[in-house]
Amino acid sequence: MSTGSQYAFKPDFATEIEYVPYQDYMDDNKCCYKNFLSGDWAWKQVDPENHGSTFVPLIIGSDKTMVSVATGHTEYHLLYLSIGNIYNRVQHAHRNGVVLVGFLAIPKSTKEHLDDKDFRNFCHQMFHSSLAKIFEPVKLNMTVPDVLGPYIANYPEQVAFSGVVQNWCPKCLNNCKNLDGDGLPLLLCRQHTNLLVQELPHIHLWHEYGIIQEVIPLMNDFPQADIHKLLSPDILHQIIKGTFKDHLVDWVEQYLLLMHRASYAAEIMDDID
């Protein structure tokens, strides 16, 4: 994983990079959040024992896609990497602030076995084992600070990455039938999840806590890393595409078809586009 050091010493980022977490305050004593290292999570990683060291948090993201050319419509998880040291404006611009570090293949199967429990667990475990192998070189640097930073993914991949059952929350303990809960939710944490896996049978874990017992999560191999705390929403897919396109736009289109003839509704949709 030399990518992080390549970022840190890249001449293009020489004046647009931070080397230590910091807190920035305005005149009214309110904290100002701008770049990644000005955030609360980065500040909590500060440890006096590491004085003089450069903190380089790895920001990871993945997105499932289909590659059809010469592969027979094989699905992959594209794995992306950036570091939290470079400024936000560098992340947003097309300046190689994000790099592609891997293609994680998703095993194919016939429809007969798609819903097979053992096959699903095999797919999930291969996903975690592949990630663990890719990030193995950073384990030695994680004895005190948490080098693995936020993992940006949409909900289906958050479920796969955190080892929880579909329709359950990967960050809190609220039941899937009442995700809003009746008050402040209790947050999931690595130690609690590991304790439940050790003490409870599979059927109880699945139905009462939404935890998949058979899958060993990637973060179990990494000290100072808790996937439940590191999960970050995929703004593009979950908010822009999920809320706006998949729900709002579809609702508007259905409304127009009810209120107008199909040809006129299509004309209005063209104007919206």
PDB file of C-alpha atoms in Angstrom:
ATOM      1  CA  MET A   1       0.000   0.000   0.000  1.00  0.00           C
ATOM      2  CA  SER A   2       2.520   2.570  -1.167  1.00  0.00           C
ATOM      3  CA  THR A   3      -0.322   4.681  -2.588  1.00  0.00           C
ATOM      4  CA  GLY A   4      -0.647   6.704   0.612  1.00  0.00           C
ATOM      5  CA  SER A   5       3.021   7.701   0.623  1.00  0.00           C
ATOM      6  CA  GLN A   6       2.854   8.511  -3.095  1.00  0.00           C
ATOM      7  CA  TYR A   7       0.037  10.960  -2.330  1.00  0.00           C
ATOM      8  CA  ALA A   8       1.903  12.519   0.578  1.00  0.00           C
ATOM      9  CA  PHE A   9       4.972  13.284  -1.529  1.00  0.00           C
ATOM     10  CA  LYS A  10       3.265  14.108  -4.817  1.00  0.00           C
ATOM     11  CA  PRO A  11       4.487  17.547  -6.038  1.00  0.00           C
ATOM     12  CA  ASP A  12       1.008  18.454  -7.359  1.00  0.00           C
ATOM     13  CA  PHE A  13      -0.367  18.359  -3.792  1.00  0.00           C
ATOM     14  CA  ALA A  14       2.559  20.120  -2.095  1.00  0.00           C
ATOM     15  CA  THR A  15       0.526  23.226  -1.173  1.00  0.00           C
ATOM     16  CA  GLU A  16      -2.815  21.448  -0.777  1.00  0.00           C
ATOM     17  CA  ILE A  17      -2.160  18.847   1.870  1.00  0.00           C
ATOM     18  CA  GLU A  18      -2.266  18.632   5.682  1.00  0.00           C
ATOM     19  CA  TYR A  19       0.006  16.394   7.723  1.00  0.00           C
ATOM     20  CA  VAL A  20      -1.675  16.454  11.143  1.00  0.00           C
ATOM     21  CA  PRO A  21      -5.297  16.700  12.381  1.00  0.00           C
ATOM     22  CA  TYR A  22      -6.307  20.173  13.503  1.00  0.00           C
ATOM     23  CA  GLN A  23      -9.232  22.181  14.850  1.00  0.00           C
ATOM     24  CA  ASP A  24     -10.174  25.503  13.272  1.00  0.00           C
ATOM     25  CA  TYR A  25     -12.364  28.020  15.125  1.00  0.00           C
ATOM     26  CA  MET A  26     -14.193  31.119  13.920  1.00  0.00           C
ATOM     27  CA  ASP A  27     -14.419  34.431  15.799  1.00  0.00           C
ATOM     28  CA  ASP A  28     -17.543  33.315  17.687  1.00  0.00           C
ATOM     29  CA  ASN A  29     -15.653  30.237  18.969  1.00  0.00           C
ATOM     30  CA  LYS A  30     -17.575  27.857  16.712  1.00  0.00           C
ATOM     31  CA  CYS A  31     -15.630  25.015  15.163  1.00  0.00           C
ATOM     32  CA  CYS A  32     -15.209  25.303  11.390  1.00  0.00           C
ATOM     33  CA  TYR A  33     -15.155  22.054   9.427  1.00  0.00           C
ATOM     34  CA  LYS A  34     -13.681  22.168   5.954  1.00  0.00           C
ATOM     35  CA  ASN A  35     -11.039  19.612   5.022  1.00  0.00           C
ATOM     36  CA  PHE A  36     -11.011  16.024   6.239  1.00  0.00           C
ATOM     37  CA  LEU A  37      -8.338  16.475   8.906  1.00  0.00           C
ATOM     38  CA  SER A  38     -10.373  19.265  10.520  1.00  0.00           C
ATOM     39  CA  GLY A  39     -13.117  16.754  11.425  1.00  0.00           C
ATOM     40  CA  ASP A  40     -13.886  15.218  14.811  1.00  0.00           C
ATOM     41  CA  TRP A  41     -12.924  11.670  13.797  1.00  0.00           C
ATOM     42  CA  ALA A  42      -9.445  12.741  12.680  1.00  0.00           C
ATOM     43  CA  TRP A  43      -8.931  14.773  15.866  1.00  0.00           C
ATOM     44  CA  LYS A  44      -9.801  11.751  18.036  1.00  0.00           C
ATOM     45  CA  GLN A  45      -6.929   9.830  16.441  1.00  0.00           C
ATOM     46  CA  VAL A  46      -4.353  12.229  17.923  1.00  0.00           C
ATOM     47  CA  ASP A  47      -2.041  10.441  20.342  1.00  0.00           C
ATOM     48  CA  PRO A  48       0.956  12.061  22.104  1.00  0.00           C
ATOM     49  CA  GLU A  49       2.970   8.863  21.649  1.00  0.00           C
ATOM     50  CA  ASN A  50       2.941   9.449  17.895  1.00  0.00           C
ATOM     51  CA  HIS A  51       4.245  13.012  18.100  1.00  0.00           C
ATOM     52  CA  GLY A  52       6.294  13.796  15.008  1.00  0.00           C
ATOM     53  CA  SER A  53       4.562  11.192  12.849  1.00  0.00           C
ATOM     54  CA  THR A  54       2.402  11.947   9.819  1.00  0.00           C
ATOM     55  CA  PHE A  55      -1.179  10.743  10.132  1.00  0.00           C
ATOM     56  CA  VAL A  56      -2.370   9.408   6.743  1.00  0.00           C
ATOM     57  CA  PRO A  57      -5.956   8.075   6.972  1.00  0.00           C
ATOM     58  CA  LEU A  58      -7.064   5.940   4.036  1.00  0.00           C
ATOM     59  CA  ILE A  59     -10.503   6.754   2.622  1.00  0.00           C
ATOM     60  CA  ILE A  60     -11.962   3.688   0.917  1.00  0.00           C
ATOM     61  CA  GLY A  61     -14.937   3.382  -1.398  1.00  0.00           C
ATOM     62  CA  SER A  62     -16.491   0.649  -3.485  1.00  0.00           C
ATOM     63  CA  ASP A  63     -19.245   0.367  -6.033  1.00  0.00           C
ATOM     64  CA  LYS A  64     -20.669  -2.689  -7.746  1.00  0.00           C
ATOM     65  CA  THR A  65     -20.618  -2.562 -11.527  1.00  0.00           C
ATOM     66  CA  MET A  66     -20.903  -4.911 -14.485  1.00  0.00           C
ATOM     67  CA  VAL A  67     -18.139  -5.519 -17.001  1.00  0.00           C
ATOM     68  CA  SER A  68     -19.564  -7.242 -20.051  1.00  0.00           C
ATOM     69  CA  VAL A  69     -16.726  -7.089 -22.587  1.00  0.00           C
ATOM     70  CA  ALA A  70     -15.063 -10.514 -22.860  1.00  0.00           C
ATOM     71  CA  THR A  71     -16.131 -11.444 -19.329  1.00  0.00           C
ATOM     72  CA  GLY A  72     -19.649 -12.759 -19.798  1.00  0.00           C
ATOM     73  CA  HIS A  73     -21.388 -10.010 -17.799  1.00  0.00           C
ATOM     74  CA  THR A  74     -19.230 -10.490 -14.717  1.00  0.00           C
ATOM     75  CA  GLU A  75     -20.022  -8.241 -11.739  1.00  0.00           C
ATOM     76  CA  TYR A  76     -17.235  -6.544  -9.850  1.00  0.00           C
ATOM     77  CA  HIS A  77     -16.822  -4.360  -6.808  1.00  0.00           C
ATOM     78  CA  LEU A  78     -14.588  -1.505  -7.949  1.00  0.00           C
ATOM     79  CA  LEU A  79     -12.386  -0.487  -5.013  1.00  0.00           C
ATOM     80  CA  TYR A  80     -11.233   3.142  -4.768  1.00  0.00           C
ATOM     81  CA  LEU A  81      -8.726   4.798  -2.455  1.00  0.00           C
ATOM     82  CA  SER A  82      -7.830   8.316  -1.409  1.00  0.00           C
ATOM     83  CA  ILE A  83      -6.181   9.873   1.642  1.00  0.00           C
ATOM     84  CA  GLY A  84      -7.695  12.335   4.095  1.00  0.00           C
ATOM     85  CA  ASN A  85      -4.715  14.690   3.995  1.00  0.00           C
ATOM     86  CA  ILE A  86      -5.393  16.404   0.683  1.00  0.00           C
ATOM     87  CA  TYR A  87      -7.776  19.353   0.536  1.00  0.00           C
ATOM     88  CA  ASN A  88     -11.433  18.937  -0.406  1.00  0.00           C
ATOM     89  CA  ARG A  89     -10.971  20.976  -3.572  1.00  0.00           C
ATOM     90  CA  VAL A  90      -8.397  18.439  -4.729  1.00  0.00           C
ATOM     91  CA  GLN A  91     -10.778  15.575  -3.970  1.00  0.00           C
ATOM     92  CA  HIS A  92     -13.544  17.246  -5.990  1.00  0.00           C
ATOM     93  CA  ALA A  93     -11.387  18.166  -8.993  1.00  0.00           C
ATOM     94  CA  HIS A  94     -10.113  15.701 -11.605  1.00  0.00           C
ATOM     95  CA  ARG A  95      -6.562  15.732 -10.283  1.00  0.00           C
ATOM     96  CA  ASN A  96      -5.960  12.075  -9.466  1.00  0.00           C
ATOM     97  CA  GLY A  97      -7.091  12.560  -5.875  1.00  0.00           C
ATOM     98  CA  VAL A  98      -8.785   9.159  -6.071  1.00  0.00           C
ATOM     99  CA  VAL A  99      -7.193   6.013  -7.488  1.00  0.00           C
ATOM    100  CA  LEU A 100      -8.570   2.619  -8.444  1.00  0.00           C
ATOM    101  CA  VAL A 101      -6.841  -0.071  -6.379  1.00  0.00           C
ATOM    102  CA  GLY A 102      -8.750  -3.229  -7.222  1.00  0.00           C
ATOM    103  CA  PHE A 103     -11.497  -5.192  -8.945  1.00  0.00           C
ATOM    104  CA  LEU A 104     -13.205  -7.530  -6.485  1.00  0.00           C
ATOM    105  CA  ALA A 105     -14.943 -10.241  -8.489  1.00  0.00           C
ATOM    106  CA  ILE A 106     -18.417 -11.401  -7.446  1.00  0.00           C
ATOM    107  CA  PRO A 107     -18.900 -15.160  -7.983  1.00  0.00           C
ATOM    108  CA  LYS A 108     -21.606 -16.088 -10.461  1.00  0.00           C
ATOM    109  CA  SER A 109     -24.134 -18.855  -9.978  1.00  0.00           C
ATOM    110  CA  THR A 110     -27.262 -20.308 -11.491  1.00  0.00           C
ATOM    111  CA  LYS A 111     -30.618 -19.056 -10.217  1.00  0.00           C
ATOM    112  CA  GLU A 112     -30.967 -22.345  -8.371  1.00  0.00           C
ATOM    113  CA  HIS A 113     -28.204 -21.429  -5.936  1.00  0.00           C
ATOM    114  CA  LEU A 114     -28.545 -17.636  -5.697  1.00  0.00           C
ATOM    115  CA  ASP A 115     -30.632 -17.918  -2.521  1.00  0.00           C
ATOM    116  CA  ASP A 116     -28.543 -20.709  -1.029  1.00  0.00           C
ATOM    117  CA  LYS A 117     -27.267 -19.685   2.432  1.00  0.00           C
ATOM    118  CA  ASP A 118     -23.866 -21.321   2.001  1.00  0.00           C
ATOM    119  CA  PHE A 119     -23.317 -19.640  -1.373  1.00  0.00           C
ATOM    120  CA  ARG A 120     -24.269 -16.201   0.019  1.00  0.00           C
ATOM    121  CA  ASN A 121     -21.917 -16.650   2.961  1.00  0.00           C
ATOM    122  CA  PHE A 122     -19.144 -17.741   0.587  1.00  0.00           C
ATOM    123  CA  CYS A 123     -19.603 -14.566  -1.493  1.00  0.00           C
ATOM    124  CA  HIS A 124     -19.576 -12.344   1.598  1.00  0.00           C
ATOM    125  CA  GLN A 125     -16.512 -14.055   3.044  1.00  0.00           C
ATOM    126  CA  MET A 126     -14.584 -13.814  -0.222  1.00  0.00           C
ATOM    127  CA  PHE A 127     -15.371 -10.075  -0.308  1.00  0.00           C
ATOM    128  CA  HIS A 128     -13.989  -9.590   3.226  1.00  0.00           C
ATOM    129  CA  SER A 129     -10.971 -11.854   2.688  1.00  0.00           C
ATOM    130  CA  SER A 130     -10.047 -10.020  -0.523  1.00  0.00           C
ATOM    131  CA  LEU A 131     -10.162  -6.648   1.234  1.00  0.00           C
ATOM    132  CA  ALA A 132      -8.137  -8.005   4.166  1.00  0.00           C
ATOM    133  CA  LYS A 133      -5.418  -9.170   1.760  1.00  0.00           C
ATOM    134  CA  ILE A 134      -5.337  -5.841  -0.093  1.00  0.00           C
ATOM    135  CA  PHE A 135      -4.956  -3.804   3.108  1.00  0.00           C
ATOM    136  CA  GLU A 136      -2.691  -6.271   4.912  1.00  0.00           C
ATOM    137  CA  PRO A 137       0.417  -4.006   4.560  1.00  0.00           C
ATOM    138  CA  VAL A 138      -1.170  -1.259   6.711  1.00  0.00           C
ATOM    139  CA  LYS A 139      -1.826  -3.503   9.746  1.00  0.00           C
ATOM    140  CA  LEU A 140       1.592  -2.780  11.249  1.00  0.00           C
ATOM    141  CA  ASN A 141       0.771   0.941  11.274  1.00  0.00           C
ATOM    142  CA  MET A 142      -2.525   0.518  13.136  1.00  0.00           C
ATOM    143  CA  THR A 143      -1.389  -0.363  16.654  1.00  0.00           C
ATOM    144  CA  VAL A 144      -2.564   3.008  18.035  1.00  0.00           C
ATOM    145  CA  PRO A 145      -4.202   5.257  15.396  1.00  0.00           C
ATOM    146  CA  ASP A 146      -6.940   4.087  13.068  1.00  0.00           C
ATOM    147  CA  VAL A 147      -5.301   4.348   9.642  1.00  0.00           C
ATOM    148  CA  LEU A 148      -8.308   2.943   7.813  1.00  0.00           C
ATOM    149  CA  GLY A 149     -10.645   5.906   7.473  1.00  0.00           C
ATOM    150  CA  PRO A 150     -14.253   6.126   6.275  1.00  0.00           C
ATOM    151  CA  TYR A 151     -15.600   3.463   3.934  1.00  0.00           C
ATOM    152  CA  ILE A 152     -17.914   5.116   1.396  1.00  0.00           C
ATOM    153  CA  ALA A 153     -20.557   2.763   0.018  1.00  0.00           C
ATOM    154  CA  ASN A 154     -24.257   2.551  -0.728  1.00  0.00           C
ATOM    155  CA  TYR A 155     -26.541   0.475   1.483  1.00  0.00           C
ATOM    156  CA  PRO A 156     -26.167  -2.976  -0.191  1.00  0.00           C
ATOM    157  CA  GLU A 157     -22.386  -2.717   0.106  1.00  0.00           C
ATOM    158  CA  GLN A 158     -22.588  -1.378   3.664  1.00  0.00           C
ATOM    159  CA  VAL A 159     -24.538  -4.533   4.521  1.00  0.00           C
ATOM    160  CA  ALA A 160     -21.903  -6.752   2.898  1.00  0.00           C
ATOM    161  CA  PHE A 161     -19.031  -4.845   4.509  1.00  0.00           C
ATOM    162  CA  SER A 162     -20.462  -4.786   8.037  1.00  0.00           C
ATOM    163  CA  GLY A 163     -21.694  -8.399   8.054  1.00  0.00           C
ATOM    164  CA  VAL A 164     -25.321  -7.599   8.889  1.00  0.00           C
ATOM    165  CA  VAL A 165     -28.510  -9.031   7.422  1.00  0.00           C
ATOM    166  CA  GLN A 166     -30.273  -7.203   4.576  1.00  0.00           C
ATOM    167  CA  ASN A 167     -32.782  -4.562   5.796  1.00  0.00           C
ATOM    168  CA  TRP A 168     -30.971  -4.167   9.137  1.00  0.00           C
ATOM    169  CA  CYS A 169     -29.005  -1.050  10.082  1.00  0.00           C
ATOM    170  CA  PRO A 170     -25.198  -1.480   9.806  1.00  0.00           C
ATOM    171  CA  LYS A 171     -24.596   1.240  12.432  1.00  0.00           C
ATOM    172  CA  CYS A 172     -27.175   0.785  15.223  1.00  0.00           C
ATOM    173  CA  LEU A 173     -29.019  -1.916  17.186  1.00  0.00           C
ATOM    174  CA  ASN A 174     -32.565  -0.924  16.221  1.00  0.00           C
ATOM    175  CA  ASN A 175     -34.686  -3.826  15.018  1.00  0.00           C
ATOM    176  CA  CYS A 176     -35.311  -3.982  11.262  1.00  0.00           C
ATOM    177  CA  LYS A 177     -39.058  -3.737  11.954  1.00  0.00           C
ATOM    178  CA  ASN A 178     -38.578  -0.434  13.793  1.00  0.00           C
ATOM    179  CA  LEU A 179     -35.477   1.267  12.404  1.00  0.00           C
ATOM    180  CA  ASP A 180     -36.521   4.696  13.685  1.00  0.00           C
ATOM    181  CA  GLY A 181     -36.692   3.300  17.213  1.00  0.00           C
ATOM    182  CA  ASP A 182     -38.416   4.821  20.225  1.00  0.00           C
ATOM    183  CA  GLY A 183     -35.539   7.060  21.296  1.00  0.00           C
ATOM    184  CA  LEU A 184     -31.816   7.497  20.802  1.00  0.00           C
ATOM    185  CA  PRO A 185     -30.496   4.282  19.187  1.00  0.00           C
ATOM    186  CA  LEU A 186     -27.735   2.190  20.707  1.00  0.00           C
ATOM    187  CA  LEU A 187     -24.823   2.128  18.278  1.00  0.00           C
ATOM    188  CA  LEU A 188     -23.191  -1.062  17.094  1.00  0.00           C
ATOM    189  CA  CYS A 189     -19.556  -1.576  18.027  1.00  0.00           C
ATOM    190  CA  ARG A 190     -17.000  -4.210  17.210  1.00  0.00           C
ATOM    191  CA  GLN A 191     -16.585  -5.495  20.787  1.00  0.00           C
ATOM    192  CA  HIS A 192     -20.330  -5.936  21.306  1.00  0.00           C
ATOM    193  CA  THR A 193     -20.769  -7.726  17.968  1.00  0.00           C
ATOM    194  CA  ASN A 194     -17.884 -10.113  18.722  1.00  0.00           C
ATOM    195  CA  LEU A 195     -19.366 -10.887  22.153  1.00  0.00           C
ATOM    196  CA  LEU A 196     -22.788 -11.653  20.663  1.00  0.00           C
ATOM    197  CA  VAL A 197     -21.212 -13.982  18.068  1.00  0.00           C
ATOM    198  CA  GLN A 198     -19.384 -15.874  20.818  1.00  0.00           C
ATOM    199  CA  GLU A 199     -22.384 -16.249  23.134  1.00  0.00           C
ATOM    200  CA  LEU A 200     -25.510 -16.585  20.981  1.00  0.00           C
ATOM    201  CA  PRO A 201     -26.656 -19.240  18.475  1.00  0.00           C
ATOM    202  CA  HIS A 202     -26.963 -18.461  14.775  1.00  0.00           C
ATOM    203  CA  ILE A 203     -30.763 -18.283  14.677  1.00  0.00           C
ATOM    204  CA  HIS A 204     -30.871 -15.780  17.559  1.00  0.00           C
ATOM    205  CA  LEU A 205     -28.179 -13.572  16.018  1.00  0.00           C
ATOM    206  CA  TRP A 206     -29.954 -13.517  12.659  1.00  0.00           C
ATOM    207  CA  HIS A 207     -33.494 -12.731  13.840  1.00  0.00           C
ATOM    208  CA  GLU A 208     -32.840 -10.630  16.966  1.00  0.00           C
ATOM    209  CA  TYR A 209     -29.689  -8.692  16.026  1.00  0.00           C
ATOM    210  CA  GLY A 210     -29.376  -9.010  12.237  1.00  0.00           C
ATOM    211  CA  ILE A 211     -25.830 -10.388  12.449  1.00  0.00           C
ATOM    212  CA  ILE A 212     -24.434 -13.055  10.105  1.00  0.00           C
ATOM    213  CA  GLN A 213     -22.459 -15.391  12.350  1.00  0.00           C
ATOM    214  CA  GLU A 214     -20.649 -17.329   9.614  1.00  0.00           C
ATOM    215  CA  VAL A 215     -18.927 -14.296   8.052  1.00  0.00           C
ATOM    216  CA  ILE A 216     -15.661 -13.052   9.600  1.00  0.00           C
ATOM    217  CA  PRO A 217     -15.524  -9.307   8.893  1.00  0.00           C
ATOM    218  CA  LEU A 218     -12.446  -7.641   7.461  1.00  0.00           C
ATOM    219  CA  MET A 219     -12.042  -5.355  10.482  1.00  0.00           C
ATOM    220  CA  ASN A 220     -11.529  -8.308  12.853  1.00  0.00           C
ATOM    221  CA  ASP A 221      -7.982  -8.544  11.468  1.00  0.00           C
ATOM    222  CA  PHE A 222      -7.236  -4.856  11.987  1.00  0.00           C
ATOM    223  CA  PRO A 223      -6.588  -3.339  15.426  1.00  0.00           C
ATOM    224  CA  GLN A 224      -8.180   0.037  16.180  1.00  0.00           C
ATOM    225  CA  ALA A 225     -10.733  -0.330  13.367  1.00  0.00           C
ATOM    226  CA  ASP A 226     -14.504  -0.548  13.834  1.00  0.00           C
ATOM    227  CA  ILE A 227     -16.497  -0.846  10.620  1.00  0.00           C
ATOM    228  CA  HIS A 228     -19.710   0.326  12.279  1.00  0.00           C
ATOM    229  CA  LYS A 229     -18.054   3.666  13.058  1.00  0.00           C
ATOM    230  CA  LEU A 230     -16.308   3.999   9.695  1.00  0.00           C
ATOM    231  CA  LEU A 231     -19.249   3.484   7.345  1.00  0.00           C
ATOM    232  CA  SER A 232     -20.101   6.642   5.409  1.00  0.00           C
ATOM    233  CA  PRO A 233     -23.062   7.072   3.022  1.00  0.00           C
ATOM    234  CA  ASP A 234     -22.516   7.240  -0.700  1.00  0.00           C
ATOM    235  CA  ILE A 235     -23.916  10.728  -1.411  1.00  0.00           C
ATOM    236  CA  LEU A 236     -24.179  10.154  -5.158  1.00  0.00           C
ATOM    237  CA  HIS A 237     -26.070   6.863  -5.024  1.00  0.00           C
ATOM    238  CA  GLN A 238     -28.001   7.103  -1.757  1.00  0.00           C
ATOM    239  CA  ILE A 239     -29.115  10.741  -1.755  1.00  0.00           C
ATOM    240  CA  ILE A 240     -28.864  12.108  -5.293  1.00  0.00           C
ATOM    241  CA  LYS A 241     -29.694   8.947  -7.218  1.00  0.00           C
ATOM    242  CA  GLY A 242     -31.636   7.089  -4.533  1.00  0.00           C
ATOM    243  CA  THR A 243     -33.814   9.901  -3.213  1.00  0.00           C
ATOM    244  CA  PHE A 244     -34.058  12.167  -6.239  1.00  0.00           C
ATOM    245  CA  LYS A 245     -33.913   9.862  -9.253  1.00  0.00           C
ATOM    246  CA  ASP A 246     -35.251   6.543  -7.991  1.00  0.00           C
ATOM    247  CA  HIS A 247     -38.053   8.000  -5.868  1.00  0.00           C
ATOM    248  CA  LEU A 248     -38.883  11.617  -6.671  1.00  0.00           C
ATOM    249  CA  VAL A 249     -38.480  11.432 -10.437  1.00  0.00           C
ATOM    250  CA  ASP A 250     -40.355   8.134 -10.643  1.00  0.00           C
ATOM    251  CA  TRP A 251     -43.162   9.592  -8.511  1.00  0.00           C
ATOM    252  CA  VAL A 252     -43.417  12.682 -10.751  1.00  0.00           C
ATOM    253  CA  GLU A 253     -43.495  10.503 -13.863  1.00  0.00           C
ATOM    254  CA  GLN A 254     -46.299   8.358 -12.436  1.00  0.00           C
ATOM    255  CA  TYR A 255     -48.223  11.502 -11.452  1.00  0.00           C
ATOM    256  CA  LEU A 256     -47.906  12.964 -14.949  1.00  0.00           C
ATOM    257  CA  LEU A 257     -49.165   9.732 -16.514  1.00  0.00           C
ATOM    258  CA  LEU A 258     -52.233   9.853 -14.250  1.00  0.00           C
ATOM    259  CA  MET A 259     -52.964  13.519 -14.968  1.00  0.00           C
ATOM    260  CA  HIS A 260     -52.140  13.696 -18.700  1.00  0.00           C
ATOM    261  CA  ARG A 261     -52.121  11.489 -21.740  1.00  0.00           C
ATOM    262  CA  ALA A 262     -48.938   9.471 -22.261  1.00  0.00           C
ATOM    263  CA  SER A 263     -47.572  11.579 -25.136  1.00  0.00           C
ATOM    264  CA  TYR A 264     -48.004  14.867 -23.253  1.00  0.00           C
ATOM    265  CA  ALA A 265     -46.542  13.341 -20.070  1.00  0.00           C
ATOM    266  CA  ALA A 266     -43.492  12.238 -22.065  1.00  0.00           C
ATOM    267  CA  GLU A 267     -43.171  15.774 -23.453  1.00  0.00           C
ATOM    268  CA  ILE A 268     -43.181  17.244 -19.934  1.00  0.00           C
ATOM    269  CA  MET A 269     -40.584  14.682 -18.796  1.00  0.00           C
ATOM    270  CA  ASP A 270     -38.384  15.713 -21.727  1.00  0.00           C
ATOM    271  CA  ASP A 271     -38.616  19.332 -20.552  1.00  0.00           C
ATOM    272  CA  ILE A 272     -37.654  18.252 -17.026  1.00  0.00           C
ATOM    273  CA  ASP A 273     -34.640  16.368 -18.383  1.00  0.00           C
TER     274      ASP A 273
END
